[in-house]
Amino acid sequence: MTNIIWDRLEAGGVDYAIDVFPLDALIAAFPDRPREAPTLWRQNGYVADWAIVDGVLVLTRVSRESIARLFAEVGLPVRARWFSGHVRAWRGERRRTGYPPRTFFDDEIVFEIEAGRVARSWTLDLRGVPDQTDEEVRLSLPAFLWPKS
């Protein structure tokens, strides 16, 4: 299993990890876009830091100089006007529940972003959700791995 380094999002003074890559849409729009070699820990070759500031998604840092140069004229931080979509952010312990299993975290927050501005957000406290039962774990495994009864 590969350890992936997720983009980071700071919202309300709390750091979260996110599994969407808002910068990819902007990079793809450039005809001479910078191409960073994928790594084992990051398929798109860079890591970006984001923040929600006054209801706006803001890019605050990017790990590769070739991508940071895209913002040379305006500088960072920059409002992510190019991005619309949902950003799921999480922190806390990773857990699994249900069959088929769903991965979730103790604290999750979902932002609906429209042209860089937060349209809506949902805060989820999932600490009360039970973990998988032994039967759910067994059913999530291929049959040849099932313990003999």
PDB file of C-alpha atoms in Angstrom:
ATOM      1  CA  MET A   1       0.000   0.000   0.000  1.00  0.00           C
ATOM      2  CA  THR A   2       1.263   3.460  -0.881  1.00  0.00           C
ATOM      3  CA  ASN A   3       1.171   6.334   1.574  1.00  0.00           C
ATOM      4  CA  ILE A   4      -0.409   9.289  -0.181  1.00  0.00           C
ATOM      5  CA  ILE A   5       0.207  12.868   0.876  1.00  0.00           C
ATOM      6  CA  TRP A   6      -3.078  14.708   0.473  1.00  0.00           C
ATOM      7  CA  ASP A   7      -3.566  18.409  -0.133  1.00  0.00           C
ATOM      8  CA  ARG A   8      -4.117  20.332   3.112  1.00  0.00           C
ATOM      9  CA  LEU A   9      -7.023  22.679   3.847  1.00  0.00           C
ATOM     10  CA  GLU A  10      -7.189  25.108   6.757  1.00  0.00           C
ATOM     11  CA  ALA A  11     -10.758  26.040   7.695  1.00  0.00           C
ATOM     12  CA  GLY A  12     -11.788  27.857  10.855  1.00  0.00           C
ATOM     13  CA  GLY A  13      -8.313  27.466  12.341  1.00  0.00           C
ATOM     14  CA  VAL A  14      -8.389  23.667  11.890  1.00  0.00           C
ATOM     15  CA  ASP A  15      -6.204  21.674   9.467  1.00  0.00           C
ATOM     16  CA  TYR A  16      -7.850  19.000   7.332  1.00  0.00           C
ATOM     17  CA  ALA A  17      -6.734  16.688   4.522  1.00  0.00           C
ATOM     18  CA  ILE A  18      -8.642  16.771   1.222  1.00  0.00           C
ATOM     19  CA  ASP A  19      -8.854  14.204  -1.544  1.00  0.00           C
ATOM     20  CA  VAL A  20      -9.795  16.486  -4.442  1.00  0.00           C
ATOM     21  CA  PHE A  21      -7.234  18.459  -6.363  1.00  0.00           C
ATOM     22  CA  PRO A  22      -8.701  21.886  -7.242  1.00  0.00           C
ATOM     23  CA  LEU A  23      -5.455  23.009  -8.890  1.00  0.00           C
ATOM     24  CA  ASP A  24      -5.558  20.241 -11.523  1.00  0.00           C
ATOM     25  CA  ALA A  25      -8.397  21.940 -13.439  1.00  0.00           C
ATOM     26  CA  LEU A  26      -6.402  25.161 -13.769  1.00  0.00           C
ATOM     27  CA  ILE A  27      -3.164  23.423 -14.747  1.00  0.00           C
ATOM     28  CA  ALA A  28      -4.974  21.437 -17.461  1.00  0.00           C
ATOM     29  CA  ALA A  29      -6.224  24.683 -19.039  1.00  0.00           C
ATOM     30  CA  PHE A  30      -2.684  25.869 -19.888  1.00  0.00           C
ATOM     31  CA  PRO A  31      -1.425  24.783 -23.333  1.00  0.00           C
ATOM     32  CA  ASP A  32       2.182  24.699 -22.062  1.00  0.00           C
ATOM     33  CA  ARG A  33       1.272  23.438 -18.640  1.00  0.00           C
ATOM     34  CA  PRO A  34       3.970  22.311 -16.275  1.00  0.00           C
ATOM     35  CA  ARG A  35       4.190  18.552 -16.039  1.00  0.00           C
ATOM     36  CA  GLU A  36       5.539  17.174 -12.811  1.00  0.00           C
ATOM     37  CA  ALA A  37       6.622  13.559 -12.674  1.00  0.00           C
ATOM     38  CA  PRO A  38       4.310  11.397 -10.567  1.00  0.00           C
ATOM     39  CA  THR A  39       5.752  10.024  -7.355  1.00  0.00           C
ATOM     40  CA  LEU A  40       4.763   7.060  -5.233  1.00  0.00           C
ATOM     41  CA  TRP A  41       3.177   9.430  -2.734  1.00  0.00           C
ATOM     42  CA  ARG A  42       1.526  11.808  -5.209  1.00  0.00           C
ATOM     43  CA  GLN A  43       0.211  10.943  -8.666  1.00  0.00           C
ATOM     44  CA  ASN A  44      -0.001  14.543  -9.878  1.00  0.00           C
ATOM     45  CA  GLY A  45       3.544  15.366  -8.710  1.00  0.00           C
ATOM     46  CA  TYR A  46       2.831  18.245  -6.328  1.00  0.00           C
ATOM     47  CA  VAL A  47       1.146  19.074  -3.009  1.00  0.00           C
ATOM     48  CA  ALA A  48      -0.957  22.201  -2.500  1.00  0.00           C
ATOM     49  CA  ASP A  49      -2.135  23.970   0.642  1.00  0.00           C
ATOM     50  CA  TRP A  50      -5.537  25.630   0.701  1.00  0.00           C
ATOM     51  CA  ALA A  51      -7.561  27.762   3.087  1.00  0.00           C
ATOM     52  CA  ILE A  52     -11.126  28.945   3.424  1.00  0.00           C
ATOM     53  CA  VAL A  53     -10.821  32.690   4.004  1.00  0.00           C
ATOM     54  CA  ASP A  54     -13.977  34.804   4.333  1.00  0.00           C
ATOM     55  CA  GLY A  55     -16.003  32.184   2.460  1.00  0.00           C
ATOM     56  CA  VAL A  56     -13.507  31.820  -0.387  1.00  0.00           C
ATOM     57  CA  LEU A  57     -11.272  28.871  -1.335  1.00  0.00           C
ATOM     58  CA  VAL A  58      -7.709  30.204  -1.500  1.00  0.00           C
ATOM     59  CA  LEU A  59      -4.524  28.518  -2.729  1.00  0.00           C
ATOM     60  CA  THR A  60      -1.824  29.409  -0.202  1.00  0.00           C
ATOM     61  CA  ARG A  61       1.144  27.237  -1.227  1.00  0.00           C
ATOM     62  CA  VAL A  62       2.231  24.751  -3.856  1.00  0.00           C
ATOM     63  CA  SER A  63       5.202  22.422  -3.470  1.00  0.00           C
ATOM     64  CA  ARG A  64       6.652  22.691  -7.001  1.00  0.00           C
ATOM     65  CA  GLU A  65       8.315  25.836  -8.330  1.00  0.00           C
ATOM     66  CA  SER A  66       7.203  25.077 -11.899  1.00  0.00           C
ATOM     67  CA  ILE A  67       3.559  25.261 -10.804  1.00  0.00           C
ATOM     68  CA  ALA A  68       4.085  28.230  -8.479  1.00  0.00           C
ATOM     69  CA  ARG A  69       5.380  30.167 -11.524  1.00  0.00           C
ATOM     70  CA  LEU A  70       1.831  30.093 -12.925  1.00  0.00           C
ATOM     71  CA  PHE A  71       1.013  32.625 -10.222  1.00  0.00           C
ATOM     72  CA  ALA A  72       4.155  34.764 -10.583  1.00  0.00           C
ATOM     73  CA  GLU A  73       2.256  37.880 -11.683  1.00  0.00           C
ATOM     74  CA  VAL A  74      -0.419  37.735  -8.985  1.00  0.00           C
ATOM     75  CA  GLY A  75       1.488  35.862  -6.270  1.00  0.00           C
ATOM     76  CA  LEU A  76       0.152  33.537  -3.631  1.00  0.00           C
ATOM     77  CA  PRO A  77      -2.295  33.360  -1.925  1.00  0.00           C
ATOM     78  CA  VAL A  78      -4.772  33.410  -4.816  1.00  0.00           C
ATOM     79  CA  ARG A  79      -8.536  32.880  -4.921  1.00  0.00           C
ATOM     80  CA  ALA A  80      -9.447  29.636  -6.707  1.00  0.00           C
ATOM     81  CA  ARG A  81     -11.981  31.202  -9.100  1.00  0.00           C
ATOM     82  CA  TRP A  82     -11.405  28.382 -11.599  1.00  0.00           C
ATOM     83  CA  PHE A  83     -12.753  25.694  -9.256  1.00  0.00           C
ATOM     84  CA  SER A  84     -16.354  24.590  -8.794  1.00  0.00           C
ATOM     85  CA  GLY A  85     -17.269  21.346  -7.079  1.00  0.00           C
ATOM     86  CA  HIS A  86     -17.317  19.610  -3.714  1.00  0.00           C
ATOM     87  CA  VAL A  87     -14.337  19.498  -1.385  1.00  0.00           C
ATOM     88  CA  ARG A  88     -14.489  16.789   1.286  1.00  0.00           C
ATOM     89  CA  ALA A  89     -12.081  17.501   4.123  1.00  0.00           C
ATOM     90  CA  TRP A  90     -11.320  15.294   7.098  1.00  0.00           C
ATOM     91  CA  ARG A  91      -9.237  14.855  10.221  1.00  0.00           C
ATOM     92  CA  GLY A  92      -9.071  12.292  12.966  1.00  0.00           C
ATOM     93  CA  GLU A  93      -8.985   8.540  12.945  1.00  0.00           C
ATOM     94  CA  ARG A  94      -9.781   6.688   9.698  1.00  0.00           C
ATOM     95  CA  ARG A  95     -12.470   4.076  10.226  1.00  0.00           C
ATOM     96  CA  ARG A  96     -14.602   1.721   8.168  1.00  0.00           C
ATOM     97  CA  THR A  97     -18.206   0.689   8.476  1.00  0.00           C
ATOM     98  CA  GLY A  98     -20.917  -1.162   6.618  1.00  0.00           C
ATOM     99  CA  TYR A  99     -20.830  -3.642   3.768  1.00  0.00           C
ATOM    100  CA  PRO A 100     -19.539  -2.814   1.319  1.00  0.00           C
ATOM    101  CA  PRO A 101     -17.236  -0.905   3.649  1.00  0.00           C
ATOM    102  CA  ARG A 102     -17.195   2.885   3.615  1.00  0.00           C
ATOM    103  CA  THR A 103     -14.124   4.737   4.818  1.00  0.00           C
ATOM    104  CA  PHE A 104     -14.854   7.744   6.988  1.00  0.00           C
ATOM    105  CA  PHE A 105     -13.151   9.884   9.610  1.00  0.00           C
ATOM    106  CA  ASP A 106     -14.219  11.167  13.012  1.00  0.00           C
ATOM    107  CA  ASP A 107     -14.496  14.769  11.780  1.00  0.00           C
ATOM    108  CA  GLU A 108     -15.462  15.594   8.207  1.00  0.00           C
ATOM    109  CA  ILE A 109     -16.537  18.796   6.534  1.00  0.00           C
ATOM    110  CA  VAL A 110     -17.849  19.157   2.989  1.00  0.00           C
ATOM    111  CA  PHE A 111     -17.728  22.434   1.073  1.00  0.00           C
ATOM    112  CA  GLU A 112     -19.737  23.139  -2.056  1.00  0.00           C
ATOM    113  CA  ILE A 113     -17.596  25.566  -4.056  1.00  0.00           C
ATOM    114  CA  GLU A 114     -18.908  27.713  -6.928  1.00  0.00           C
ATOM    115  CA  ALA A 115     -16.245  29.685  -8.838  1.00  0.00           C
ATOM    116  CA  GLY A 116     -14.011  29.706  -5.773  1.00  0.00           C
ATOM    117  CA  ARG A 117     -16.679  30.843  -3.309  1.00  0.00           C
ATOM    118  CA  VAL A 118     -18.188  28.579  -0.635  1.00  0.00           C
ATOM    119  CA  ALA A 119     -21.875  28.196  -1.487  1.00  0.00           C
ATOM    120  CA  ARG A 120     -22.686  25.720   1.306  1.00  0.00           C
ATOM    121  CA  SER A 121     -20.899  23.603   3.856  1.00  0.00           C
ATOM    122  CA  TRP A 122     -21.744  20.611   6.017  1.00  0.00           C
ATOM    123  CA  THR A 123     -19.913  19.711   9.217  1.00  0.00           C
ATOM    124  CA  LEU A 124     -20.069  16.046  10.215  1.00  0.00           C
ATOM    125  CA  ASP A 125     -19.145  14.646  13.622  1.00  0.00           C
ATOM    126  CA  LEU A 126     -18.928  10.910  12.926  1.00  0.00           C
ATOM    127  CA  ARG A 127     -17.436   9.772  16.234  1.00  0.00           C
ATOM    128  CA  GLY A 128     -20.730   8.096  17.162  1.00  0.00           C
ATOM    129  CA  VAL A 129     -20.855   5.927  14.013  1.00  0.00           C
ATOM    130  CA  PRO A 130     -19.994   2.328  14.920  1.00  0.00           C
ATOM    131  CA  ASP A 131     -17.037   0.570  13.307  1.00  0.00           C
ATOM    132  CA  GLN A 132     -17.484  -2.496  11.111  1.00  0.00           C
ATOM    133  CA  THR A 133     -18.781  -5.594  12.811  1.00  0.00           C
ATOM    134  CA  ASP A 134     -16.797  -8.839  12.553  1.00  0.00           C
ATOM    135  CA  GLU A 135     -19.353 -10.130  10.035  1.00  0.00           C
ATOM    136  CA  GLU A 136     -18.989  -6.991   7.867  1.00  0.00           C
ATOM    137  CA  VAL A 137     -15.216  -7.386   7.878  1.00  0.00           C
ATOM    138  CA  ARG A 138     -15.565 -11.061   6.900  1.00  0.00           C
ATOM    139  CA  LEU A 139     -17.959 -10.214   4.048  1.00  0.00           C
ATOM    140  CA  SER A 140     -15.619  -7.506   2.754  1.00  0.00           C
ATOM    141  CA  LEU A 141     -12.819 -10.071   2.273  1.00  0.00           C
ATOM    142  CA  PRO A 142     -12.537 -12.491  -0.655  1.00  0.00           C
ATOM    143  CA  ALA A 143     -14.014 -15.905   0.234  1.00  0.00           C
ATOM    144  CA  PHE A 144     -10.610 -17.648   0.304  1.00  0.00           C
ATOM    145  CA  LEU A 145      -9.584 -15.364   3.186  1.00  0.00           C
ATOM    146  CA  TRP A 146     -12.651 -16.149   5.288  1.00  0.00           C
ATOM    147  CA  PRO A 147     -11.748 -17.876   8.527  1.00  0.00           C
ATOM    148  CA  LYS A 148     -12.857 -21.478   8.659  1.00  0.00           C
ATOM    149  CA  SER A 149     -15.912 -21.957  10.859  1.00  0.00           C
TER     150      SER A 149
END
